[in-house]
Short mmCIF file of C-alpha atoms in Angstrom, two decimals:
data_model
loop_
_atom_site.label_atom_id
_atom_site.label_comp_id
_atom_site.label_asym_id
_atom_site.label_seq_id
_atom_site.Cartn_x
_atom_site.Cartn_y
_atom_site.Cartn_z
CA MET A 23 10.12 -17.42 -7.02
CA LYS A 24 10.17 -17.41 -3.24
CA LYS A 25 12.07 -14.92 -1.07
CA GLU A 26 12.34 -15.40 2.66
CA ILE A 27 13.40 -12.22 4.44
CA ILE A 28 13.91 -11.19 8.06
CA ILE A 29 14.50 -7.63 9.21
CA ALA A 30 15.72 -7.22 12.80
CA GLY A 31 16.75 -4.29 14.95
CA PHE A 32 15.63 -2.03 17.77
CA GLY A 33 12.00 -1.10 18.30
CA GLY A 34 11.52 2.39 16.87
CA GLN A 35 13.82 1.85 13.88
CA GLY A 36 10.89 1.18 11.60
CA VAL A 37 11.60 -2.53 11.26
CA LEU A 38 7.94 -3.58 11.20
CA SER A 39 6.99 -0.78 8.77
CA MET A 40 9.79 -1.75 6.42
CA GLY A 41 8.39 -5.26 6.36
CA LYS A 42 4.91 -3.91 5.83
CA ILE A 43 5.97 -1.85 2.82
CA LEU A 44 7.66 -4.92 1.29
CA ALA A 45 4.53 -6.98 1.92
CA TYR A 46 2.21 -4.39 0.37
CA ALA A 47 4.53 -4.06 -2.64
CA GLY A 48 4.51 -7.84 -3.06
CA LEU A 49 0.73 -7.89 -2.84
CA MET A 50 0.51 -5.32 -5.63
CA GLN A 51 2.74 -7.50 -7.79
CA GLY A 52 0.25 -10.32 -7.35
CA LYS A 53 2.48 -12.35 -5.04
CA GLU A 54 1.54 -14.43 -2.04
CA VAL A 55 2.82 -12.67 1.06
CA THR A 56 3.11 -13.24 4.78
CA TRP A 57 4.23 -10.65 7.33
CA MET A 58 4.91 -12.10 10.75
CA PRO A 59 6.18 -9.84 13.54
CA ALA A 60 7.89 -11.03 16.69
CA TYR A 61 5.23 -9.26 18.71
CA GLY A 62 6.94 -9.32 22.11
CA PRO A 63 6.75 -6.31 24.39
CA GLU A 64 8.85 -4.39 21.88
CA GLN A 65 8.90 -0.69 22.44
CA ARG A 66 11.46 1.91 21.49
CA GLY A 67 14.82 0.42 22.46
CA GLY A 68 13.70 -3.22 22.73
CA THR A 69 14.46 -5.70 19.97
CA ALA A 70 12.02 -6.16 17.12
CA ASN A 71 11.96 -8.33 14.04
CA VAL A 72 9.64 -9.22 11.22
CA THR A 73 9.64 -12.12 8.77
CA VAL A 74 8.36 -11.33 5.30
CA ILE A 75 7.87 -14.05 2.69
CA LEU A 76 7.12 -13.20 -0.96
CA SER A 77 6.21 -16.11 -3.18
CA ASP A 78 4.55 -17.10 -6.44
CA ASP A 79 2.94 -20.09 -4.68
CA PRO A 80 0.92 -20.40 -1.46
CA ILE A 81 3.15 -19.97 1.59
CA ALA A 82 3.33 -22.82 4.10
CA SER A 83 5.06 -21.71 7.28
CA PRO A 84 5.19 -17.96 7.99
CA LEU A 85 8.14 -18.62 10.33
CA LEU A 86 11.49 -20.05 9.32
CA GLN A 87 14.93 -21.09 10.54
CA LYS A 88 16.90 -19.93 7.46
CA TYR A 89 16.46 -16.88 5.27
CA ASP A 90 17.48 -15.70 1.79
CA ILE A 91 17.91 -12.13 3.02
CA VAL A 92 18.72 -11.03 6.55
CA VAL A 93 18.80 -7.35 7.48
CA VAL A 94 20.31 -6.59 10.91
CA LEU A 95 20.28 -3.14 12.43
CA ASN A 96 21.85 -3.77 15.83
CA GLN A 97 24.44 -6.06 17.39
CA PRO A 98 21.99 -8.41 19.19
CA SER A 99 20.23 -9.00 15.86
CA MET A 100 23.53 -9.68 14.08
CA ASP A 101 24.49 -12.16 16.83
CA LYS A 102 21.14 -13.91 16.54
CA PHE A 103 20.59 -13.99 12.79
CA GLU A 104 24.00 -14.11 11.06
CA SER A 105 24.00 -17.89 11.39
CA ARG A 106 20.53 -18.07 9.87
CA VAL A 107 21.40 -16.73 6.39
CA LYS A 108 21.16 -19.53 3.81
CA PRO A 109 24.54 -20.32 2.22
CA GLY A 110 24.86 -17.94 -0.75
CA GLY A 111 22.25 -15.68 0.79
CA ILE A 112 22.42 -11.99 1.64
CA LEU A 113 23.26 -10.28 4.94
CA ILE A 114 22.81 -6.50 5.12
CA PHE A 115 23.97 -4.58 8.18
CA ASP A 116 24.23 -0.97 9.34
CA PRO A 117 27.61 -0.52 11.09
CA ASN A 118 26.17 2.09 13.48
CA GLY A 119 26.56 0.79 17.02
CA MET A 120 27.97 -2.57 15.88
CA THR A 121 30.96 -3.94 17.72
CA ARG A 122 32.03 -6.37 14.98
CA GLU A 123 31.61 -7.16 11.31
CA PRO A 124 29.87 -10.34 10.10
CA GLU A 125 32.15 -13.40 10.11
CA ARG A 126 30.53 -15.75 7.57
CA LYS A 127 32.40 -16.26 4.29
CA ASP A 128 29.75 -18.35 2.50
CA ILE A 129 27.25 -15.50 2.17
CA ASN A 130 27.08 -12.11 0.47
CA VAL A 131 27.61 -9.38 3.05
CA TYR A 132 26.59 -5.77 2.41
CA ARG A 133 27.21 -2.72 4.58
CA ILE A 134 24.87 0.26 4.52
CA PRO A 135 25.71 3.31 6.67
CA ALA A 136 22.04 4.27 6.82
CA THR A 137 22.00 5.76 10.33
CA ASP A 138 24.94 8.09 9.62
CA THR A 139 23.70 9.09 6.15
CA ALA A 140 20.16 9.74 7.35
CA ALA A 141 21.47 11.84 10.25
CA ALA A 142 23.86 13.83 8.01
CA LEU A 143 20.98 14.63 5.65
CA GLY A 144 18.67 15.55 8.54
CA GLN A 145 16.44 12.61 7.54
CA ALA A 146 16.69 10.44 10.65
CA LYS A 147 12.97 9.65 10.48
CA THR A 148 13.27 8.02 7.06
CA PHE A 149 16.17 5.83 8.23
CA ASN A 150 14.35 2.64 7.40
CA MET A 151 13.73 3.76 3.81
CA PHE A 152 17.49 4.12 3.25
CA VAL A 153 17.85 0.50 4.35
CA LEU A 154 14.96 -0.64 2.19
CA GLY A 155 16.48 1.17 -0.82
CA GLY A 156 19.75 -0.63 -0.17
CA LEU A 157 18.02 -4.00 0.07
CA LEU A 158 16.20 -3.47 -3.22
CA LYS A 159 19.45 -2.41 -4.89
CA VAL A 160 21.19 -5.68 -4.06
CA ASP A 161 18.11 -7.86 -4.61
CA PRO A 162 15.12 -6.27 -6.36
CA VAL A 163 12.59 -8.59 -4.72
CA VAL A 164 9.83 -6.12 -5.59
CA GLU A 165 9.58 -3.31 -8.15
CA LEU A 166 10.43 0.21 -6.99
CA ASP A 167 7.16 1.78 -8.16
CA LYS A 168 5.23 -0.91 -6.29
CA VAL A 169 7.18 0.00 -3.16
CA MET A 170 6.02 3.61 -3.47
CA LEU A 171 2.44 2.37 -3.88
CA GLY A 172 2.97 0.07 -0.90
CA LEU A 173 4.27 2.96 1.15
CA LYS A 174 1.24 5.03 0.24
CA LYS A 175 -0.99 2.18 1.39
CA SER A 176 0.80 1.65 4.70
CA LEU A 177 1.12 5.36 5.62
CA PRO A 178 -1.89 7.18 7.04
CA GLU A 179 -3.10 9.87 4.65
CA ARG A 180 -2.01 12.69 6.96
CA HIS A 181 1.58 11.58 6.36
CA HIS A 182 1.37 11.45 2.57
CA LYS A 183 3.25 14.75 2.29
CA LEU A 184 6.28 12.76 3.45
CA LEU A 185 6.19 10.45 0.41
CA PRO A 186 8.77 12.40 -1.67
CA ALA A 187 11.29 12.42 1.22
CA ASN A 188 10.80 8.67 1.59
CA GLU A 189 11.37 8.06 -2.10
CA ALA A 190 14.52 10.17 -2.02
CA ALA A 191 15.77 8.23 1.00
CA MET A 192 15.15 4.95 -0.79
CA LEU A 193 17.08 6.05 -3.88
CA LYS A 194 19.94 7.31 -1.71
CA GLY A 195 19.98 3.97 0.10
CA GLY A 196 20.68 2.27 -3.20
CA GLU A 197 23.75 4.51 -3.67
CA ILE A 198 25.34 4.06 -0.25
CA ILE A 199 25.17 0.29 0.08
CA GLU A 200 28.48 -1.53 -0.55
CA LYS A 201 29.53 -5.15 -0.79
CA LEU A 202 32.23 -6.36 1.59
CA MET B 9 -13.64 -7.73 -8.98
CA GLU B 10 -13.19 -8.75 -5.37
CA GLU B 11 -10.65 -6.66 -3.53
CA ILE B 12 -7.61 -8.38 -2.02
CA LYS B 13 -6.53 -6.84 1.27
CA LEU B 14 -3.48 -7.32 3.42
CA MET B 15 -4.32 -7.58 7.09
CA LYS B 16 -3.75 -9.36 10.38
CA GLY B 17 -5.89 -12.34 11.34
CA ASN B 18 -7.37 -10.36 14.22
CA GLU B 19 -8.29 -7.49 11.88
CA ALA B 20 -9.81 -9.85 9.30
CA PHE B 21 -11.95 -11.42 12.05
CA ALA B 22 -13.26 -7.99 13.09
CA HIS B 23 -14.08 -6.96 9.51
CA ALA B 24 -15.83 -10.29 8.91
CA ALA B 25 -17.83 -9.84 12.13
CA VAL B 26 -19.32 -6.56 10.91
CA ARG B 27 -19.97 -8.06 7.47
CA SER B 28 -21.68 -11.13 8.95
CA GLY B 29 -24.56 -9.02 10.26
CA CYS B 30 -23.36 -9.41 13.85
CA ASP B 31 -25.54 -7.67 16.44
CA GLY B 32 -23.03 -7.31 19.23
CA TYR B 33 -19.41 -7.74 20.25
CA PHE B 34 -18.50 -7.77 23.96
CA GLY B 35 -14.86 -8.05 24.94
CA TYR B 36 -12.00 -7.11 27.17
CA PRO B 37 -8.51 -6.41 25.78
CA ILE B 38 -5.66 -8.92 26.03
CA THR B 39 -2.61 -9.56 23.85
CA PRO B 40 -2.38 -11.13 21.26
CA GLN B 41 -5.98 -10.43 20.21
CA SER B 42 -6.50 -6.77 21.12
CA GLU B 43 -6.66 -5.77 17.45
CA VAL B 44 -10.13 -7.34 17.27
CA MET B 45 -11.76 -4.67 19.43
CA GLU B 46 -9.37 -1.97 18.17
CA THR B 47 -10.45 -2.68 14.60
CA LEU B 48 -14.12 -2.72 15.56
CA GLN B 49 -13.72 0.65 17.30
CA GLU B 50 -12.09 1.98 14.16
CA LEU B 51 -14.82 0.60 11.89
CA LYS B 52 -17.57 2.13 14.10
CA PRO B 53 -20.19 -0.37 12.89
CA TRP B 54 -22.78 1.15 15.26
CA GLU B 55 -23.00 4.07 12.85
CA GLU B 56 -23.61 1.86 9.80
CA THR B 57 -25.33 -1.35 10.88
CA GLY B 58 -26.27 -0.63 14.49
CA MET B 59 -23.94 -3.37 15.74
CA VAL B 60 -22.99 -2.87 19.40
CA VAL B 61 -19.27 -2.88 20.26
CA LEU B 62 -18.72 -2.81 23.98
CA GLN B 63 -15.66 -3.06 26.18
CA ALA B 64 -16.95 -4.80 29.28
CA GLU B 65 -15.38 -4.38 32.73
CA SER B 66 -14.04 -7.94 32.63
CA GLU B 67 -14.04 -11.15 30.62
CA VAL B 68 -16.68 -12.55 32.98
CA SER B 69 -19.00 -9.65 32.19
CA ALA B 70 -18.34 -9.95 28.48
CA ILE B 71 -19.34 -13.63 28.30
CA ASN B 72 -22.49 -12.96 30.35
CA MET B 73 -23.42 -10.13 27.97
CA VAL B 74 -23.01 -12.70 25.19
CA TYR B 75 -25.24 -15.10 27.16
CA ALA B 76 -27.95 -12.45 27.41
CA GLY B 77 -27.70 -11.34 23.79
CA ALA B 78 -27.80 -14.94 22.58
CA ALA B 79 -30.92 -15.59 24.71
CA CYS B 80 -32.61 -12.84 22.66
CA GLY B 81 -31.70 -14.66 19.43
CA LYS B 82 -29.06 -12.07 18.54
CA LYS B 83 -25.85 -12.79 16.66
CA VAL B 84 -23.34 -12.04 19.40
CA MET B 85 -19.65 -12.71 19.97
CA THR B 86 -16.69 -12.24 22.26
CA SER B 87 -12.97 -12.68 21.82
CA SER B 88 -10.06 -13.11 24.17
CA SER B 89 -6.80 -14.97 24.69
CA SER B 90 -6.06 -17.96 26.91
CA PRO B 91 -6.16 -16.47 30.47
CA GLY B 92 -9.21 -14.44 29.49
CA VAL B 93 -10.94 -17.46 27.98
CA SER B 94 -10.37 -19.35 31.23
CA LEU B 95 -12.36 -16.62 32.97
CA LYS B 96 -15.22 -17.14 30.51
CA GLN B 97 -15.61 -20.87 31.16
CA GLU B 98 -18.48 -20.63 33.64
CA GLY B 99 -20.48 -18.55 31.18
CA ILE B 100 -19.67 -20.92 28.32
CA SER B 101 -20.96 -23.90 30.31
CA TYR B 102 -24.20 -21.99 31.02
CA ILE B 103 -24.57 -21.02 27.35
CA ALA B 104 -24.01 -24.63 26.24
CA ALA B 105 -26.55 -25.88 28.82
CA ALA B 106 -29.11 -23.27 27.78
CA GLU B 107 -28.45 -24.25 24.14
CA LEU B 108 -27.71 -20.80 22.81
CA PRO B 109 -25.82 -19.85 19.65
CA CYS B 110 -22.80 -17.57 19.90
CA LEU B 111 -19.27 -17.15 18.57
CA ILE B 112 -16.18 -17.08 20.80
CA LEU B 113 -12.65 -16.42 19.52
CA ASN B 114 -9.60 -17.61 21.45
CA VAL B 115 -6.28 -16.34 20.09
CA MET B 116 -4.15 -18.66 22.20
CA ARG B 117 -1.01 -17.59 24.05
CA GLY B 118 1.41 -19.57 26.18
CA GLY B 119 0.26 -20.76 29.58
CA PRO B 120 -0.46 -22.00 32.16
CA GLY B 121 -1.30 -19.04 34.38
CA LEU B 122 -0.85 -15.58 32.98
CA GLY B 123 1.92 -17.18 30.93
CA THR B 124 3.35 -15.32 27.98
CA ILE B 125 1.96 -13.30 25.08
CA GLN B 126 3.62 -15.55 22.47
CA PRO B 127 1.65 -18.15 20.45
CA SER B 128 0.52 -21.50 21.86
CA GLN B 129 -2.00 -24.29 21.24
CA ALA B 130 -2.17 -25.52 24.81
CA ASP B 131 -5.90 -24.74 25.19
CA TYR B 132 -6.90 -27.74 23.04
CA PHE B 133 -8.14 -29.77 26.01
CA GLN B 134 -10.01 -26.78 27.41
CA SER B 135 -11.65 -26.16 24.03
CA VAL B 136 -12.68 -29.65 22.94
CA LYS B 137 -13.10 -31.54 26.20
CA GLY B 138 -15.19 -29.04 28.10
CA GLY B 139 -13.30 -26.31 29.92
CA GLY B 140 -16.28 -25.43 32.04
CA HIS B 141 -18.14 -27.93 34.20
CA GLY B 142 -20.57 -30.58 33.04
CA ASP B 143 -20.96 -32.75 29.94
CA TYR B 144 -20.99 -30.31 27.08
CA HIS B 145 -19.16 -29.57 23.84
CA MET B 146 -18.58 -26.49 21.79
CA ILE B 147 -18.17 -26.79 18.05
CA VAL B 148 -14.48 -25.88 17.63
CA LEU B 149 -13.12 -24.40 14.37
CA ALA B 150 -9.35 -24.04 13.92
CA PRO B 151 -8.33 -21.41 11.32
CA SER B 152 -4.84 -21.71 9.83
CA THR B 153 -4.84 -18.68 7.53
CA VAL B 154 -5.94 -15.05 7.77
CA GLN B 155 -8.55 -15.91 5.12
CA GLU B 156 -10.03 -18.53 7.44
CA MET B 157 -10.08 -16.02 10.31
CA ALA B 158 -12.55 -14.12 8.10
CA ASP B 159 -14.40 -17.08 6.54
CA PHE B 160 -15.04 -18.95 9.78
CA VAL B 161 -17.15 -16.10 11.19
CA ASP B 162 -20.01 -16.87 8.80
CA LEU B 163 -19.44 -20.61 9.09
CA GLY B 164 -19.36 -20.31 12.87
CA TYR B 165 -22.67 -18.47 13.03
CA GLU B 166 -24.24 -20.91 10.58
CA LEU B 167 -23.30 -23.87 12.80
CA ALA B 168 -24.12 -22.03 16.04
CA PHE B 169 -27.68 -21.28 14.93
CA LYS B 170 -28.18 -24.63 13.20
CA TYR B 171 -27.39 -26.52 16.41
CA ARG B 172 -28.18 -23.83 19.03
CA ASN B 173 -24.67 -24.31 20.36
CA PRO B 174 -21.70 -22.10 21.18
CA VAL B 175 -18.98 -22.17 18.50
CA LEU B 176 -15.36 -21.52 19.39
CA MET B 177 -12.78 -20.34 16.88
CA LEU B 178 -9.50 -21.66 18.27
CA SER B 179 -6.75 -19.53 16.80
CA ASP B 180 -3.30 -18.60 18.08
CA GLY B 181 -0.87 -15.70 18.24
CA VAL B 182 0.66 -16.55 14.85
CA ILE B 183 -2.62 -16.46 12.93
CA GLY B 184 -3.87 -13.46 14.92
CA GLN B 185 -0.76 -11.32 14.46
CA MET B 186 0.33 -12.37 10.96
CA MET B 187 -0.63 -10.32 7.91
CA GLU B 188 -1.68 -12.19 4.79
CA LYS B 189 -3.86 -11.67 1.76
CA VAL B 190 -7.55 -11.85 2.46
CA VAL B 191 -10.75 -11.40 0.47
CA LEU B 192 -13.41 -10.22 2.89
CA PRO B 193 -16.89 -11.76 2.70
CA PRO B 194 -19.73 -9.66 1.27
CA TYR B 195 -21.89 -7.58 3.62
CA LYS B 196 -24.97 -9.25 5.09
CA PRO B 197 -27.54 -6.98 6.73
CA ARG B 198 -28.36 -7.54 10.40
CA ARG B 199 -31.57 -9.54 10.74
CA SER B 200 -34.79 -7.66 11.42
CA MET B 201 -36.79 -8.43 14.56
CA GLU B 202 -39.23 -10.47 12.43
CA GLU B 203 -36.37 -12.49 10.99
CA VAL B 204 -34.94 -13.14 14.47
CA ILE B 205 -38.36 -14.35 15.68
CA ALA B 206 -38.75 -16.61 12.64
CA GLN B 207 -35.24 -18.06 12.98
CA CYS B 208 -35.25 -18.36 16.77
CA PRO B 209 -38.75 -19.28 18.01
CA TRP B 210 -37.09 -20.25 21.32
CA ALA B 211 -35.62 -16.78 21.97
CA THR B 212 -36.85 -14.22 24.49
CA THR B 213 -38.16 -11.81 21.90
CA GLY B 214 -41.26 -10.58 23.75
CA LYS B 215 -44.30 -12.72 24.62
CA VAL B 216 -46.65 -11.76 21.82
CA GLY B 217 -49.07 -14.41 20.55
CA ARG B 218 -47.15 -17.27 22.17
CA ASP B 219 -46.33 -18.81 25.54
CA HIS B 220 -43.32 -17.81 27.67
CA ASN B 221 -39.89 -18.70 26.39
CA ILE B 222 -37.67 -19.42 29.36
CA ILE B 223 -33.90 -19.60 28.97
CA THR B 224 -32.15 -21.23 31.90
CA SER B 225 -29.45 -23.77 32.67
CA LEU B 226 -30.97 -24.63 36.04
CA ALA B 227 -33.12 -27.74 36.57
CA LEU B 228 -33.41 -28.79 40.22
CA GLU B 229 -35.22 -32.02 39.35
CA SER B 230 -32.64 -34.61 38.36
CA GLU B 231 -34.96 -36.22 35.82
CA VAL B 232 -35.28 -32.92 33.96
CA MET B 233 -31.54 -32.37 34.05
CA GLU B 234 -30.85 -35.87 32.81
CA ALA B 235 -33.29 -35.33 29.95
CA THR B 236 -31.38 -32.14 29.06
CA ASN B 237 -28.13 -34.10 29.09
CA ILE B 238 -29.56 -36.82 26.87
CA ARG B 239 -30.79 -34.21 24.42
CA LEU B 240 -27.37 -32.49 24.42
CA GLN B 241 -25.53 -35.76 23.84
CA ALA B 242 -27.84 -36.65 20.94
CA LYS B 243 -27.06 -33.26 19.44
CA TYR B 244 -23.31 -33.80 19.82
CA ARG B 245 -23.60 -37.19 18.06
CA GLU B 246 -25.47 -35.47 15.23
CA ILE B 247 -22.72 -32.84 15.02
CA GLU B 248 -20.08 -35.60 14.93
CA GLU B 249 -22.02 -37.26 12.11
CA ASN B 250 -22.50 -34.15 9.95
CA GLU B 251 -19.94 -31.47 10.63
CA VAL B 252 -16.44 -32.98 10.53
CA ARG B 253 -14.17 -30.81 8.43
CA PHE B 254 -10.51 -31.31 7.56
CA GLU B 255 -7.93 -30.51 4.90
CA GLU B 256 -5.86 -33.23 3.24
CA TYR B 257 -2.45 -32.12 2.02
CA MET B 258 -0.43 -34.51 -0.16
CA LEU B 259 -1.92 -37.58 1.51
CA ASP B 260 -2.64 -39.59 -1.67
CA ASP B 261 0.75 -41.31 -1.81
CA ALA B 262 1.80 -40.63 1.78
CA ASP B 263 3.60 -43.21 3.91
CA TYR B 264 3.50 -40.93 6.95
CA VAL B 265 1.03 -38.34 8.18
CA PHE B 266 1.56 -35.16 10.15
CA VAL B 267 -1.61 -34.35 12.08
CA ALA B 268 -1.66 -30.67 13.00
CA PHE B 269 -4.09 -27.76 13.24
CA GLY B 270 -3.81 -23.98 12.96
CA SER B 271 -0.33 -22.53 12.59
CA SER B 272 1.29 -25.91 13.37
CA ALA B 273 -0.32 -27.25 10.18
CA ARG B 274 1.43 -24.48 8.22
CA ILE B 275 4.75 -25.54 9.76
CA CYS B 276 4.01 -29.18 8.85
CA LYS B 277 3.33 -28.25 5.22
CA GLN B 278 6.79 -26.68 5.19
CA ALA B 279 8.19 -29.89 6.73
CA VAL B 280 6.48 -31.89 3.95
CA GLU B 281 8.34 -29.79 1.38
CA TYR B 282 11.68 -30.58 3.10
CA ALA B 283 10.77 -34.27 3.55
CA ARG B 284 9.72 -34.82 -0.04
CA ALA B 285 12.97 -33.20 -1.23
CA GLU B 286 14.66 -36.09 0.65
CA GLY B 287 12.29 -38.64 -0.89
CA ILE B 288 10.19 -39.19 2.24
CA LYS B 289 6.50 -39.37 1.35
CA VAL B 290 4.70 -37.37 4.00
CA GLY B 291 1.39 -35.52 3.96
CA VAL B 292 -0.62 -33.43 6.39
CA LEU B 293 -4.05 -34.06 7.82
CA ARG B 294 -5.28 -30.73 9.13
CA PRO B 295 -8.38 -30.97 11.32
CA ILE B 296 -10.48 -27.86 10.66
CA THR B 297 -13.06 -28.91 13.24
CA LEU B 298 -11.39 -30.04 16.48
CA PHE B 299 -14.81 -30.96 17.84
CA PRO B 300 -16.08 -32.89 15.99
CA PHE B 301 -12.66 -34.52 15.44
CA PRO B 302 -11.88 -36.30 12.13
CA THR B 303 -11.66 -39.67 13.86
CA LYS B 304 -13.02 -41.66 10.90
CA LYS B 305 -10.56 -40.04 8.49
CA ILE B 306 -7.65 -40.97 10.76
CA GLN B 307 -8.99 -44.54 11.06
CA GLU B 308 -9.14 -44.77 7.28
CA LEU B 309 -5.58 -43.41 6.93
CA ALA B 310 -4.37 -45.89 9.56
CA THR B 311 -5.24 -48.75 7.20
CA ARG B 312 -2.80 -47.52 4.54
CA VAL B 313 0.01 -45.42 6.11
CA LYS B 314 2.99 -46.45 8.25
CA GLY B 315 2.66 -43.92 11.06
CA PHE B 316 1.42 -40.59 12.40
CA MET B 317 3.11 -37.62 13.96
CA SER B 318 1.14 -35.02 15.89
CA ILE B 319 2.81 -31.59 15.91
CA GLU B 320 1.45 -29.08 18.41
CA MET B 321 2.40 -25.99 20.36
CA SER B 322 1.67 -27.82 23.60
CA ALA B 323 2.98 -30.70 25.69
CA GLY B 324 0.81 -33.10 23.65
CA GLN B 325 -2.95 -32.70 23.76
CA MET B 326 -4.53 -33.42 20.35
CA VAL B 327 -2.19 -36.42 20.08
CA GLU B 328 -4.46 -38.19 22.59
CA ASP B 329 -7.36 -37.98 20.14
CA VAL B 330 -5.10 -39.17 17.31
CA ARG B 331 -4.07 -42.16 19.43
CA LEU B 332 -7.71 -42.94 20.28
CA ALA B 333 -8.55 -42.92 16.57
CA VAL B 334 -5.54 -45.02 15.53
CA ASN B 335 -6.25 -47.36 18.48
CA GLY B 336 -2.79 -48.90 18.52
CA SER B 337 -2.84 -50.10 14.93
CA LYS B 338 0.06 -47.82 13.86
CA PRO B 339 2.73 -45.84 15.72
CA VAL B 340 1.74 -42.30 16.74
CA GLY B 341 4.50 -39.86 17.65
CA PHE B 342 4.38 -36.41 19.15
CA TYR B 343 6.53 -33.33 18.97
CA GLY B 344 5.70 -29.97 20.48
CA ARG B 345 7.15 -26.79 21.92
CA GLN B 346 5.62 -24.92 24.79
CA GLY B 347 5.36 -21.59 26.52
CA GLY B 348 5.23 -19.49 23.37
CA ILE B 349 8.01 -21.24 21.41
CA ILE B 350 6.99 -22.29 17.90
CA PRO B 351 8.29 -25.63 16.59
CA SER B 352 10.25 -25.34 13.36
CA ALA B 353 9.64 -27.40 10.22
CA GLU B 354 13.12 -28.86 10.63
CA GLU B 355 12.31 -30.01 14.17
CA ALA B 356 9.01 -31.53 13.03
CA LEU B 357 10.74 -33.53 10.29
CA GLU B 358 13.52 -34.63 12.64
CA ALA B 359 10.94 -35.84 15.15
CA LEU B 360 9.16 -37.83 12.43
CA LYS B 361 12.45 -39.45 11.45
CA THR B 362 13.60 -40.35 14.97
CA GLN B 363 10.24 -41.41 16.42
CA ILE B 364 8.41 -43.01 13.50
CA ILE B 365 10.64 -43.76 10.49
CA LYS B 366 13.69 -44.82 12.61
#
């Protein structure tokens, strides 16, 4: 098994953390993992992306041209990465702020209104966990309980009181994702 | 059971430094290697082992602090990225001339000039051909995984003290910033003063029961300076004889060879996977030591393969050493991207097909 994933959006959306949680969860399942950020001068508002690879075998290149799963959280990311989903692969997008829907017909496209749902529930800060929950619903690349362990590992201890809210967001994310 | 951690190459390097029994780190922040000092500040090794972690006022100061620490026989290190390493070159030349052991990490970014913060391998010439003035060499180790960012600290110190020579770890923004699994090396205590004196009888450890030890790179008499040069060159030949390290990847049945180091070697392994799916027999020769270079291995491969392809994040630097080794007996191609752009596995394979297989 090898899953090649890229998550892309604005800085501040929790793109890198989402990747980190996936990587930690993969590690706990005994997988080989790489987590490679585009580490440009990304701050809140700039673009950010992270490539996560989960594999049963040693991973060669941590950077790729084509991905099994592409998650895009803003229009520039959709424009850049829609063409880089492998045929038959998965594209997940949040329609918030998007000016168009994906155009490819040879891939599986999923919509997740994570921004709107998180805002309506007063959970804007756990936005990325809604997206992660949606991703795991359509392709359970790692086990849910390992994700919670991964989250615990990647969150500083002072934030551990937020774990239940994050778990709830993740479960909700699995409910609100829909296939186009 | 050994604990498997997930961390960035820069973080793994910092953890390994503390565990290696390092006496002092002197640095100045620069992307993409700032996590080295950040991690050391977080670990606070001065509380546990007494290791000094100091942010100097500049890269020039940091390398001269390393020079001084090394003269005392201490295990010292510095880290920086390309523009910062350029600033250190004078100090490195002095350290090489004075024959002192130390560890320097360069997490390369795109140049020339202040360049970009994205990954590059364009400091190959600077690292293996000199960089500073005069006839000298560093021993250059090129990690290609986060695990090697940790493992090469101990190896680097071992070689540095064995040959009384500066060792450079030549990494890049990919290896520094990427998180991967790593098993950290076990803790070694810092050496006691007695152990330092026993290991480094040449060091300035206090003139007790012996003559002066003088550390200098200055010799105004040409005969003395030539003798120093002859001694250095003999040492470099010995290093070339004994310390060549490389990884062979699917070379047994290979018709073609990618030669690549660091993160480019990872990309080439991916290209091998794509090539073999098309029935093209390719392997990778990954130099682990860039000085000494695996010249003999390449010469041996040249007798049985059809061609070589050097893949680098530069305009073509290591390829010159590949060509020198092959010496015209087989075609040698080159493909690279510059300025912080990383070549893709697809591009590497395409270049092999168009330049070598044809």
